[in-house]
Amino acid sequence: MKSITVRQLADQFQLEVLVGEEQLQREVTKARAHRPGLEFVGYFEFFPTEHVQILGKKEINYLHALTDLERNLHIGNIVKYHPPCFIVTSDQSGLKYLKRYCEEEGIPLLRTKLRTTPFIGALDAYLLKVLAPEISIHGVCLNVSGIGVLLRGKSGIGKSETAHTLIRRGHRLVADDVVVLKKLSEQTLLGTHNEVTKEFLALRSVGLVNVVRLYGRKAFQDETRIVLDIELTKWRENELNNELELEPKFVKYMDVSIPHIEIQLQPGRDVAGLIEAAANNWYLKQQGYSAAEEFMKRLEF
């Protein structure tokens, strides 16, 4: 199971450590933060104890309104589950009782100046990415007209050269050679680089090039949602079909289904242009448009 430390979380969001400097190596393994509202009133049946606990103005004002006895009871009932940490938002103060309980139980207490809703949004997005299941595959990842494309094929088939042509046409490189795939949800696959190969493209007969230095910042982006899997293969006689609309095919990565097409290579074929067409055609289908359906309707008249 992937994890990050509370210290990494504090560094990422520049959180103020109020209590528990020595406990910042505690691990966070769950992607979504939790606001312990029901738990403060004694309902613990679905308490996600392994999640980061967020205390916004509602929670803190509620605690302030309690008597010392009630406050100690409610806080004591929560800290005994030892969540990874508590984070107080909106730079709220008056937290002596909270500090005491966190010190006694060895739980880090941190604070941010950000308001609760935007902070939780940023925190959840960050945790979702860093804790997402991931694999590395051989290929090239590109953003073609805003469409995330995974380009695969055997070594030497021409993936990087095709990527270079697409970059020259204004599209963006995400990763070459090693593509890191992160599963963000049952339907969402994110493609990114492994930091080592960031911005680099390996071209046979030329060598390693830095696309940002060659073509500017617009030639590269850090990540993209993968929505199309394209495999480059050698030309095979009499195997290309010419139907009006091809039957959909899919490939799975970590159980996420991605539309798949195969492009056969032959001298003179504009492979980069075919990839552009495939990406734009996928987008039109998402908008409900089918060229084949429109063509068939024309034949009816």
PDB file of C-alpha atoms in Angstrom:
ATOM      1  CA  MET A   1       0.000   0.000   0.000  1.00  0.00           C
ATOM      2  CA  LYS A   2       1.344   3.417  -0.979  1.00  0.00           C
ATOM      3  CA  SER A   3       1.765   6.063   1.696  1.00  0.00           C
ATOM      4  CA  ILE A   4       3.230   9.464   2.451  1.00  0.00           C
ATOM      5  CA  THR A   5       4.255  10.932   5.774  1.00  0.00           C
ATOM      6  CA  VAL A   6       2.548  13.750   7.626  1.00  0.00           C
ATOM      7  CA  ARG A   7       5.820  15.674   7.215  1.00  0.00           C
ATOM      8  CA  GLN A   8       5.499  15.445   3.425  1.00  0.00           C
ATOM      9  CA  LEU A   9       1.941  16.715   3.743  1.00  0.00           C
ATOM     10  CA  ALA A  10       3.084  19.602   5.942  1.00  0.00           C
ATOM     11  CA  ASP A  11       5.816  20.539   3.480  1.00  0.00           C
ATOM     12  CA  GLN A  12       3.518  20.323   0.468  1.00  0.00           C
ATOM     13  CA  PHE A  13       0.900  22.671   1.942  1.00  0.00           C
ATOM     14  CA  GLN A  14       3.202  24.736   4.190  1.00  0.00           C
ATOM     15  CA  LEU A  15       1.293  23.701   7.290  1.00  0.00           C
ATOM     16  CA  GLU A  16       2.141  25.099  10.709  1.00  0.00           C
ATOM     17  CA  VAL A  17       2.978  22.336  13.198  1.00  0.00           C
ATOM     18  CA  LEU A  18       1.257  23.098  16.498  1.00  0.00           C
ATOM     19  CA  VAL A  19       1.873  19.762  18.205  1.00  0.00           C
ATOM     20  CA  GLY A  20       3.736  16.569  17.362  1.00  0.00           C
ATOM     21  CA  GLU A  21       6.900  17.613  15.572  1.00  0.00           C
ATOM     22  CA  GLU A  22       8.412  14.290  16.590  1.00  0.00           C
ATOM     23  CA  GLN A  23       5.435  12.331  15.183  1.00  0.00           C
ATOM     24  CA  LEU A  24       5.532  13.736  11.651  1.00  0.00           C
ATOM     25  CA  GLN A  25       6.763  10.402  10.280  1.00  0.00           C
ATOM     26  CA  ARG A  26       3.294   8.939  10.801  1.00  0.00           C
ATOM     27  CA  GLU A  27       1.914   7.581   7.544  1.00  0.00           C
ATOM     28  CA  VAL A  28      -1.108   8.685   5.521  1.00  0.00           C
ATOM     29  CA  THR A  29      -2.522   5.858   3.396  1.00  0.00           C
ATOM     30  CA  LYS A  30      -6.025   7.065   2.511  1.00  0.00           C
ATOM     31  CA  ALA A  31      -6.734   9.559  -0.234  1.00  0.00           C
ATOM     32  CA  ARG A  32      -9.664  11.558   1.125  1.00  0.00           C
ATOM     33  CA  ALA A  33      -9.764  13.823   4.160  1.00  0.00           C
ATOM     34  CA  HIS A  34     -12.592  13.626   6.712  1.00  0.00           C
ATOM     35  CA  ARG A  35     -14.408  16.222   8.826  1.00  0.00           C
ATOM     36  CA  PRO A  36     -15.388  14.606  12.163  1.00  0.00           C
ATOM     37  CA  GLY A  37     -18.828  16.145  12.622  1.00  0.00           C
ATOM     38  CA  LEU A  38     -20.922  13.109  13.523  1.00  0.00           C
ATOM     39  CA  GLU A  39     -18.081  11.740  15.614  1.00  0.00           C
ATOM     40  CA  PHE A  40     -18.148  14.811  17.865  1.00  0.00           C
ATOM     41  CA  VAL A  41     -21.738  13.953  18.765  1.00  0.00           C
ATOM     42  CA  GLY A  42     -20.902  10.330  19.505  1.00  0.00           C
ATOM     43  CA  TYR A  43     -21.627   8.475  16.237  1.00  0.00           C
ATOM     44  CA  PHE A  44     -18.609   6.342  15.297  1.00  0.00           C
ATOM     45  CA  GLU A  45     -20.062   3.510  13.221  1.00  0.00           C
ATOM     46  CA  PHE A  46     -18.508   4.713   9.952  1.00  0.00           C
ATOM     47  CA  PHE A  47     -15.595   6.737  11.332  1.00  0.00           C
ATOM     48  CA  PRO A  48     -12.713   6.582   8.776  1.00  0.00           C
ATOM     49  CA  THR A  49      -9.920   6.430  11.338  1.00  0.00           C
ATOM     50  CA  GLU A  50      -7.096   6.157   8.780  1.00  0.00           C
ATOM     51  CA  HIS A  51      -7.986   9.418   7.050  1.00  0.00           C
ATOM     52  CA  VAL A  52      -6.583  12.889   7.728  1.00  0.00           C
ATOM     53  CA  GLN A  53      -9.046  14.725  10.008  1.00  0.00           C
ATOM     54  CA  ILE A  54      -9.977  18.305   9.077  1.00  0.00           C
ATOM     55  CA  LEU A  55     -11.309  20.740  11.668  1.00  0.00           C
ATOM     56  CA  GLY A  56     -13.029  23.708  10.050  1.00  0.00           C
ATOM     57  CA  LYS A  57     -14.875  26.612  11.646  1.00  0.00           C
ATOM     58  CA  LYS A  58     -17.992  24.508  12.243  1.00  0.00           C
ATOM     59  CA  GLU A  59     -16.080  21.872  14.198  1.00  0.00           C
ATOM     60  CA  ILE A  60     -13.948  24.301  16.189  1.00  0.00           C
ATOM     61  CA  ASN A  61     -16.865  26.623  17.013  1.00  0.00           C
ATOM     62  CA  TYR A  62     -18.858  23.608  18.140  1.00  0.00           C
ATOM     63  CA  LEU A  63     -16.028  22.564  20.472  1.00  0.00           C
ATOM     64  CA  HIS A  64     -15.693  26.115  21.799  1.00  0.00           C
ATOM     65  CA  ALA A  65     -19.392  26.128  22.714  1.00  0.00           C
ATOM     66  CA  LEU A  66     -19.134  23.009  24.887  1.00  0.00           C
ATOM     67  CA  THR A  67     -18.399  22.842  28.566  1.00  0.00           C
ATOM     68  CA  ASP A  68     -14.962  21.592  29.589  1.00  0.00           C
ATOM     69  CA  LEU A  69     -16.408  18.213  30.542  1.00  0.00           C
ATOM     70  CA  GLU A  70     -18.320  17.823  27.259  1.00  0.00           C
ATOM     71  CA  ARG A  71     -15.377  19.014  25.204  1.00  0.00           C
ATOM     72  CA  ASN A  72     -12.955  16.630  26.860  1.00  0.00           C
ATOM     73  CA  LEU A  73     -15.360  13.751  26.346  1.00  0.00           C
ATOM     74  CA  HIS A  74     -15.944  14.422  22.658  1.00  0.00           C
ATOM     75  CA  ILE A  75     -12.294  15.043  21.796  1.00  0.00           C
ATOM     76  CA  GLY A  76     -11.167  12.103  23.874  1.00  0.00           C
ATOM     77  CA  ASN A  77     -13.513   9.798  21.989  1.00  0.00           C
ATOM     78  CA  ILE A  78     -11.917  10.806  18.670  1.00  0.00           C
ATOM     79  CA  VAL A  79      -8.194  10.910  19.516  1.00  0.00           C
ATOM     80  CA  LYS A  80      -8.284   7.404  20.980  1.00  0.00           C
ATOM     81  CA  TYR A  81      -8.663   6.110  17.396  1.00  0.00           C
ATOM     82  CA  HIS A  82      -5.273   7.680  16.541  1.00  0.00           C
ATOM     83  CA  PRO A  83      -5.905   9.162  13.077  1.00  0.00           C
ATOM     84  CA  PRO A  84      -2.752  10.188  11.146  1.00  0.00           C
ATOM     85  CA  CYS A  85      -3.156  13.870  12.060  1.00  0.00           C
ATOM     86  CA  PHE A  86      -5.560  16.748  12.640  1.00  0.00           C
ATOM     87  CA  ILE A  87      -5.457  19.862  10.464  1.00  0.00           C
ATOM     88  CA  VAL A  88      -7.178  23.064  11.600  1.00  0.00           C
ATOM     89  CA  THR A  89      -8.196  25.403   8.774  1.00  0.00           C
ATOM     90  CA  SER A  90      -8.744  29.177   8.518  1.00  0.00           C
ATOM     91  CA  ASP A  91      -5.874  29.896  10.961  1.00  0.00           C
ATOM     92  CA  GLN A  92      -8.186  29.330  13.933  1.00  0.00           C
ATOM     93  CA  SER A  93      -6.950  29.801  17.496  1.00  0.00           C
ATOM     94  CA  GLY A  94      -7.988  28.891  21.028  1.00  0.00           C
ATOM     95  CA  LEU A  95      -6.860  25.294  20.678  1.00  0.00           C
ATOM     96  CA  LYS A  96      -5.269  24.607  24.076  1.00  0.00           C
ATOM     97  CA  TYR A  97      -7.566  21.686  24.879  1.00  0.00           C
ATOM     98  CA  LEU A  98      -6.982  20.176  21.420  1.00  0.00           C
ATOM     99  CA  LYS A  99      -3.220  20.547  21.771  1.00  0.00           C
ATOM    100  CA  ARG A 100      -3.289  18.793  25.118  1.00  0.00           C
ATOM    101  CA  TYR A 101      -5.120  15.763  23.833  1.00  0.00           C
ATOM    102  CA  CYS A 102      -2.929  15.505  20.713  1.00  0.00           C
ATOM    103  CA  GLU A 103       0.210  15.727  22.859  1.00  0.00           C
ATOM    104  CA  GLU A 104      -1.039  12.991  25.181  1.00  0.00           C
ATOM    105  CA  GLU A 105      -1.923  10.654  22.286  1.00  0.00           C
ATOM    106  CA  GLY A 106       1.073  11.500  20.073  1.00  0.00           C
ATOM    107  CA  ILE A 107      -1.014  12.821  17.172  1.00  0.00           C
ATOM    108  CA  PRO A 108       0.322  15.707  15.033  1.00  0.00           C
ATOM    109  CA  LEU A 109      -1.836  18.830  15.078  1.00  0.00           C
ATOM    110  CA  LEU A 110      -1.298  21.200  12.164  1.00  0.00           C
ATOM    111  CA  ARG A 111      -2.837  24.436  10.958  1.00  0.00           C
ATOM    112  CA  THR A 112      -3.370  26.198   7.646  1.00  0.00           C
ATOM    113  CA  LYS A 113      -4.513  29.719   6.786  1.00  0.00           C
ATOM    114  CA  LEU A 114      -6.633  28.383   3.922  1.00  0.00           C
ATOM    115  CA  ARG A 115     -10.402  28.138   4.255  1.00  0.00           C
ATOM    116  CA  THR A 116     -11.873  24.683   4.740  1.00  0.00           C
ATOM    117  CA  THR A 117     -13.523  23.972   1.370  1.00  0.00           C
ATOM    118  CA  PRO A 118     -10.645  25.003  -0.929  1.00  0.00           C
ATOM    119  CA  PHE A 119      -8.111  23.330   1.354  1.00  0.00           C
ATOM    120  CA  ILE A 120      -9.977  20.012   1.371  1.00  0.00           C
ATOM    121  CA  GLY A 121     -10.296  20.196  -2.416  1.00  0.00           C
ATOM    122  CA  ALA A 122      -6.559  20.753  -2.859  1.00  0.00           C
ATOM    123  CA  LEU A 123      -5.665  18.136  -0.242  1.00  0.00           C
ATOM    124  CA  ASP A 124      -7.919  15.463  -1.739  1.00  0.00           C
ATOM    125  CA  ALA A 125      -6.588  16.098  -5.250  1.00  0.00           C
ATOM    126  CA  TYR A 126      -3.006  15.832  -4.017  1.00  0.00           C
ATOM    127  CA  LEU A 127      -3.583  12.669  -1.986  1.00  0.00           C
ATOM    128  CA  LEU A 128      -5.530  11.059  -4.804  1.00  0.00           C
ATOM    129  CA  LYS A 129      -2.541  11.420  -7.126  1.00  0.00           C
ATOM    130  CA  VAL A 130       0.298  10.499  -4.788  1.00  0.00           C
ATOM    131  CA  LEU A 131      -1.530   7.507  -3.291  1.00  0.00           C
ATOM    132  CA  ALA A 132      -3.027   6.203  -6.534  1.00  0.00           C
ATOM    133  CA  PRO A 133      -2.076   2.680  -7.658  1.00  0.00           C
ATOM    134  CA  GLU A 134       0.414   2.942 -10.496  1.00  0.00           C
ATOM    135  CA  ILE A 135       2.323   0.940 -13.074  1.00  0.00           C
ATOM    136  CA  SER A 136       5.052   1.799 -15.563  1.00  0.00           C
ATOM    137  CA  ILE A 137       4.852   0.725 -19.195  1.00  0.00           C
ATOM    138  CA  HIS A 138       7.010   1.129 -22.285  1.00  0.00           C
ATOM    139  CA  GLY A 139       5.602   3.697 -24.668  1.00  0.00           C
ATOM    140  CA  VAL A 140       5.051   7.383 -25.308  1.00  0.00           C
ATOM    141  CA  CYS A 141       2.387   9.601 -23.747  1.00  0.00           C
ATOM    142  CA  LEU A 142       1.160  12.704 -25.544  1.00  0.00           C
ATOM    143  CA  ASN A 143      -1.551  15.303 -25.313  1.00  0.00           C
ATOM    144  CA  VAL A 144      -2.988  15.664 -28.804  1.00  0.00           C
ATOM    145  CA  SER A 145      -5.402  18.584 -29.148  1.00  0.00           C
ATOM    146  CA  GLY A 146      -6.313  18.209 -25.477  1.00  0.00           C
ATOM    147  CA  ILE A 147      -6.748  14.424 -25.781  1.00  0.00           C
ATOM    148  CA  GLY A 148      -4.498  12.127 -23.752  1.00  0.00           C
ATOM    149  CA  VAL A 149      -2.971   9.479 -26.024  1.00  0.00           C
ATOM    150  CA  LEU A 150      -0.868   6.473 -25.066  1.00  0.00           C
ATOM    151  CA  LEU A 151       1.322   5.441 -28.000  1.00  0.00           C
ATOM    152  CA  ARG A 152       2.636   1.873 -27.879  1.00  0.00           C
ATOM    153  CA  GLY A 153       4.506  -0.541 -30.109  1.00  0.00           C
ATOM    154  CA  LYS A 154       7.615  -2.691 -30.267  1.00  0.00           C
ATOM    155  CA  SER A 155      10.994  -1.072 -29.709  1.00  0.00           C
ATOM    156  CA  GLY A 156      12.195   0.643 -32.883  1.00  0.00           C
ATOM    157  CA  ILE A 157       8.735   0.813 -34.492  1.00  0.00           C
ATOM    158  CA  GLY A 158       8.857   4.635 -34.555  1.00  0.00           C
ATOM    159  CA  LYS A 159       6.937   5.812 -31.489  1.00  0.00           C
ATOM    160  CA  SER A 160       9.349   8.590 -30.530  1.00  0.00           C
ATOM    161  CA  GLU A 161       9.767   9.753 -34.124  1.00  0.00           C
ATOM    162  CA  THR A 162       5.991   9.949 -34.501  1.00  0.00           C
ATOM    163  CA  ALA A 163       5.801  11.830 -31.198  1.00  0.00           C
ATOM    164  CA  HIS A 164       8.387  14.298 -32.510  1.00  0.00           C
ATOM    165  CA  THR A 165       6.275  14.977 -35.597  1.00  0.00           C
ATOM    166  CA  LEU A 166       3.239  15.602 -33.395  1.00  0.00           C
ATOM    167  CA  ILE A 167       5.214  17.963 -31.167  1.00  0.00           C
ATOM    168  CA  ARG A 168       6.309  19.891 -34.256  1.00  0.00           C
ATOM    169  CA  ARG A 169       2.623  20.237 -35.136  1.00  0.00           C
ATOM    170  CA  GLY A 170       1.886  21.892 -31.788  1.00  0.00           C
ATOM    171  CA  HIS A 171       0.937  18.944 -29.575  1.00  0.00           C
ATOM    172  CA  ARG A 172       2.587  18.142 -26.238  1.00  0.00           C
ATOM    173  CA  LEU A 173       4.872  15.445 -24.912  1.00  0.00           C
ATOM    174  CA  VAL A 174       4.092  13.978 -21.487  1.00  0.00           C
ATOM    175  CA  ALA A 175       6.501  11.043 -21.293  1.00  0.00           C
ATOM    176  CA  ASP A 176       8.812   9.077 -23.560  1.00  0.00           C
ATOM    177  CA  ASP A 177      10.059   5.497 -23.127  1.00  0.00           C
ATOM    178  CA  VAL A 178       8.751   5.046 -19.561  1.00  0.00           C
ATOM    179  CA  VAL A 179       5.136   6.108 -19.018  1.00  0.00           C
ATOM    180  CA  VAL A 180       3.759   6.068 -15.476  1.00  0.00           C
ATOM    181  CA  LEU A 181       0.037   5.269 -15.318  1.00  0.00           C
ATOM    182  CA  LYS A 182      -1.927   6.207 -12.197  1.00  0.00           C
ATOM    183  CA  LYS A 183      -5.412   4.880 -11.501  1.00  0.00           C
ATOM    184  CA  LEU A 184      -7.393   7.781 -10.037  1.00  0.00           C
ATOM    185  CA  SER A 185     -10.778   6.052 -10.217  1.00  0.00           C
ATOM    186  CA  GLU A 186     -12.544   3.138 -11.885  1.00  0.00           C
ATOM    187  CA  GLN A 187     -12.833   5.248 -15.045  1.00  0.00           C
ATOM    188  CA  THR A 188      -9.842   7.569 -14.835  1.00  0.00           C
ATOM    189  CA  LEU A 189      -6.259   6.788 -15.835  1.00  0.00           C
ATOM    190  CA  LEU A 190      -3.587   9.481 -15.558  1.00  0.00           C
ATOM    191  CA  GLY A 191      -0.419   9.377 -17.645  1.00  0.00           C
ATOM    192  CA  THR A 192       2.769  11.071 -16.458  1.00  0.00           C
ATOM    193  CA  HIS A 193       6.575  10.733 -16.463  1.00  0.00           C
ATOM    194  CA  ASN A 194       8.956   9.284 -13.894  1.00  0.00           C
ATOM    195  CA  GLU A 195      10.856  12.591 -13.329  1.00  0.00           C
ATOM    196  CA  VAL A 196      14.074  11.107 -14.756  1.00  0.00           C
ATOM    197  CA  THR A 197      12.825  11.279 -18.358  1.00  0.00           C
ATOM    198  CA  LYS A 198      10.870  14.523 -17.884  1.00  0.00           C
ATOM    199  CA  GLU A 199      10.968  16.690 -21.061  1.00  0.00           C
ATOM    200  CA  PHE A 200      13.314  14.253 -22.863  1.00  0.00           C
ATOM    201  CA  LEU A 201      12.622  12.495 -26.148  1.00  0.00           C
ATOM    202  CA  ALA A 202      14.953   9.779 -27.486  1.00  0.00           C
ATOM    203  CA  LEU A 203      15.286   9.890 -31.278  1.00  0.00           C
ATOM    204  CA  ARG A 204      17.187   7.184 -33.107  1.00  0.00           C
ATOM    205  CA  SER A 205      20.070   8.529 -35.259  1.00  0.00           C
ATOM    206  CA  VAL A 206      19.825  11.867 -33.413  1.00  0.00           C
ATOM    207  CA  GLY A 207      19.993  11.014 -29.708  1.00  0.00           C
ATOM    208  CA  LEU A 208      18.378  12.517 -26.651  1.00  0.00           C
ATOM    209  CA  VAL A 209      16.658  15.884 -27.102  1.00  0.00           C
ATOM    210  CA  ASN A 210      14.973  18.215 -24.630  1.00  0.00           C
ATOM    211  CA  VAL A 211      11.682  19.250 -26.238  1.00  0.00           C
ATOM    212  CA  VAL A 212      11.275  22.308 -24.007  1.00  0.00           C
ATOM    213  CA  ARG A 213      14.712  23.642 -24.993  1.00  0.00           C
ATOM    214  CA  LEU A 214      14.032  22.883 -28.658  1.00  0.00           C
ATOM    215  CA  TYR A 215      10.420  23.967 -29.026  1.00  0.00           C
ATOM    216  CA  GLY A 216       9.497  25.918 -25.897  1.00  0.00           C
ATOM    217  CA  ARG A 217       7.381  25.295 -22.825  1.00  0.00           C
ATOM    218  CA  LYS A 218       4.258  24.615 -24.910  1.00  0.00           C
ATOM    219  CA  ALA A 219       5.845  21.376 -26.170  1.00  0.00           C
ATOM    220  CA  PHE A 220       5.529  19.627 -22.787  1.00  0.00           C
ATOM    221  CA  GLN A 221       3.044  19.039 -19.987  1.00  0.00           C
ATOM    222  CA  ASP A 222       3.391  17.071 -16.760  1.00  0.00           C
ATOM    223  CA  GLU A 223       0.374  14.791 -17.009  1.00  0.00           C
ATOM    224  CA  THR A 224      -2.753  14.011 -18.978  1.00  0.00           C
ATOM    225  CA  ARG A 225      -5.824  11.831 -18.641  1.00  0.00           C
ATOM    226  CA  ILE A 226      -5.403   8.813 -20.932  1.00  0.00           C
ATOM    227  CA  VAL A 227      -8.478   8.311 -23.120  1.00  0.00           C
ATOM    228  CA  LEU A 228      -7.020   6.619 -26.205  1.00  0.00           C
ATOM    229  CA  ASP A 229      -4.559   3.743 -26.595  1.00  0.00           C
ATOM    230  CA  ILE A 230      -2.867   3.583 -30.016  1.00  0.00           C
ATOM    231  CA  GLU A 231      -0.599   0.719 -31.031  1.00  0.00           C
ATOM    232  CA  LEU A 232       1.826   1.111 -33.930  1.00  0.00           C
ATOM    233  CA  THR A 233       2.422  -2.162 -35.779  1.00  0.00           C
ATOM    234  CA  LYS A 234       4.198  -3.352 -38.938  1.00  0.00           C
ATOM    235  CA  TRP A 235       2.296  -3.319 -42.201  1.00  0.00           C
ATOM    236  CA  ARG A 236       0.416  -6.531 -42.977  1.00  0.00           C
ATOM    237  CA  GLU A 237      -0.954  -7.026 -46.481  1.00  0.00           C
ATOM    238  CA  ASN A 238      -4.711  -7.408 -46.883  1.00  0.00           C
ATOM    239  CA  GLU A 239      -5.416  -6.843 -43.175  1.00  0.00           C
ATOM    240  CA  LEU A 240      -6.599  -3.258 -43.208  1.00  0.00           C
ATOM    241  CA  ASN A 241     -10.394  -3.007 -43.313  1.00  0.00           C
ATOM    242  CA  ASN A 242     -12.361  -0.192 -44.835  1.00  0.00           C
ATOM    243  CA  GLU A 243     -15.629  -0.244 -42.920  1.00  0.00           C
ATOM    244  CA  LEU A 244     -17.506   2.976 -42.375  1.00  0.00           C
ATOM    245  CA  GLU A 245     -17.090   2.588 -38.623  1.00  0.00           C
ATOM    246  CA  LEU A 246     -14.775   0.144 -36.875  1.00  0.00           C
ATOM    247  CA  GLU A 247     -16.005  -2.033 -34.049  1.00  0.00           C
ATOM    248  CA  PRO A 248     -14.808  -0.545 -30.733  1.00  0.00           C
ATOM    249  CA  LYS A 249     -11.884  -2.290 -29.068  1.00  0.00           C
ATOM    250  CA  PHE A 250     -10.526  -1.736 -25.588  1.00  0.00           C
ATOM    251  CA  VAL A 251      -7.430  -2.460 -23.559  1.00  0.00           C
ATOM    252  CA  LYS A 252      -7.292  -2.518 -19.761  1.00  0.00           C
ATOM    253  CA  TYR A 253      -4.708  -0.992 -17.426  1.00  0.00           C
ATOM    254  CA  MET A 254      -5.333  -1.745 -13.748  1.00  0.00           C
ATOM    255  CA  ASP A 255      -8.921  -2.642 -14.727  1.00  0.00           C
ATOM    256  CA  VAL A 256      -9.557   0.741 -16.387  1.00  0.00           C
ATOM    257  CA  SER A 257     -10.849   0.227 -19.950  1.00  0.00           C
ATOM    258  CA  ILE A 258      -9.312   2.494 -22.598  1.00  0.00           C
ATOM    259  CA  PRO A 259     -10.438   2.644 -26.264  1.00  0.00           C
ATOM    260  CA  HIS A 260      -7.800   0.996 -28.450  1.00  0.00           C
ATOM    261  CA  ILE A 261      -6.904   1.293 -32.123  1.00  0.00           C
ATOM    262  CA  GLU A 262      -4.090  -0.136 -34.228  1.00  0.00           C
ATOM    263  CA  ILE A 263      -2.241   1.833 -36.881  1.00  0.00           C
ATOM    264  CA  GLN A 264      -0.134  -0.151 -39.346  1.00  0.00           C
ATOM    265  CA  LEU A 265       3.017   1.516 -40.605  1.00  0.00           C
ATOM    266  CA  GLN A 266       4.050   1.840 -44.219  1.00  0.00           C
ATOM    267  CA  PRO A 267       6.287   4.344 -46.043  1.00  0.00           C
ATOM    268  CA  GLY A 268       4.188   7.309 -47.091  1.00  0.00           C
ATOM    269  CA  ARG A 269       1.463   6.924 -44.449  1.00  0.00           C
ATOM    270  CA  ASP A 270       0.958  10.080 -42.406  1.00  0.00           C
ATOM    271  CA  VAL A 271       0.944   8.342 -39.026  1.00  0.00           C
ATOM    272  CA  ALA A 272       0.974  11.584 -37.059  1.00  0.00           C
ATOM    273  CA  GLY A 273      -2.008  12.790 -39.078  1.00  0.00           C
ATOM    274  CA  LEU A 274      -3.869   9.544 -38.411  1.00  0.00           C
ATOM    275  CA  ILE A 275      -3.260   9.960 -34.676  1.00  0.00           C
ATOM    276  CA  GLU A 276      -4.610  13.508 -34.840  1.00  0.00           C
ATOM    277  CA  ALA A 277      -7.671  12.220 -36.685  1.00  0.00           C
ATOM    278  CA  ALA A 278      -8.189   9.426 -34.133  1.00  0.00           C
ATOM    279  CA  ALA A 279      -7.957  11.853 -31.212  1.00  0.00           C
ATOM    280  CA  ASN A 280     -10.355  14.375 -32.743  1.00  0.00           C
ATOM    281  CA  ASN A 281     -12.745  11.625 -33.818  1.00  0.00           C
ATOM    282  CA  TRP A 282     -12.805  10.273 -30.240  1.00  0.00           C
ATOM    283  CA  TYR A 283     -13.708  13.757 -29.004  1.00  0.00           C
ATOM    284  CA  LEU A 284     -16.563  14.073 -31.515  1.00  0.00           C
ATOM    285  CA  LYS A 285     -17.944  10.698 -30.411  1.00  0.00           C
ATOM    286  CA  GLN A 286     -17.998  11.939 -26.820  1.00  0.00           C
ATOM    287  CA  GLN A 287     -20.146  14.823 -28.058  1.00  0.00           C
ATOM    288  CA  GLY A 288     -22.579  12.341 -29.607  1.00  0.00           C
ATOM    289  CA  TYR A 289     -21.485  12.713 -33.232  1.00  0.00           C
ATOM    290  CA  SER A 290     -20.783   9.771 -35.578  1.00  0.00           C
ATOM    291  CA  ALA A 291     -19.553  10.411 -39.116  1.00  0.00           C
ATOM    292  CA  ALA A 292     -20.757   6.944 -40.173  1.00  0.00           C
ATOM    293  CA  GLU A 293     -24.281   7.638 -38.892  1.00  0.00           C
ATOM    294  CA  GLU A 294     -24.428  10.970 -40.690  1.00  0.00           C
ATOM    295  CA  PHE A 295     -23.203   9.330 -43.904  1.00  0.00           C
ATOM    296  CA  MET A 296     -25.850   6.603 -43.696  1.00  0.00           C
ATOM    297  CA  LYS A 297     -28.574   9.205 -43.166  1.00  0.00           C
ATOM    298  CA  ARG A 298     -27.469  10.983 -46.340  1.00  0.00           C
ATOM    299  CA  LEU A 299     -27.815   7.735 -48.295  1.00  0.00           C
ATOM    300  CA  GLU A 300     -31.427   7.406 -47.195  1.00  0.00           C
ATOM    301  CA  PHE A 301     -32.451  10.456 -49.228  1.00  0.00           C
TER     302      PHE A 301
END
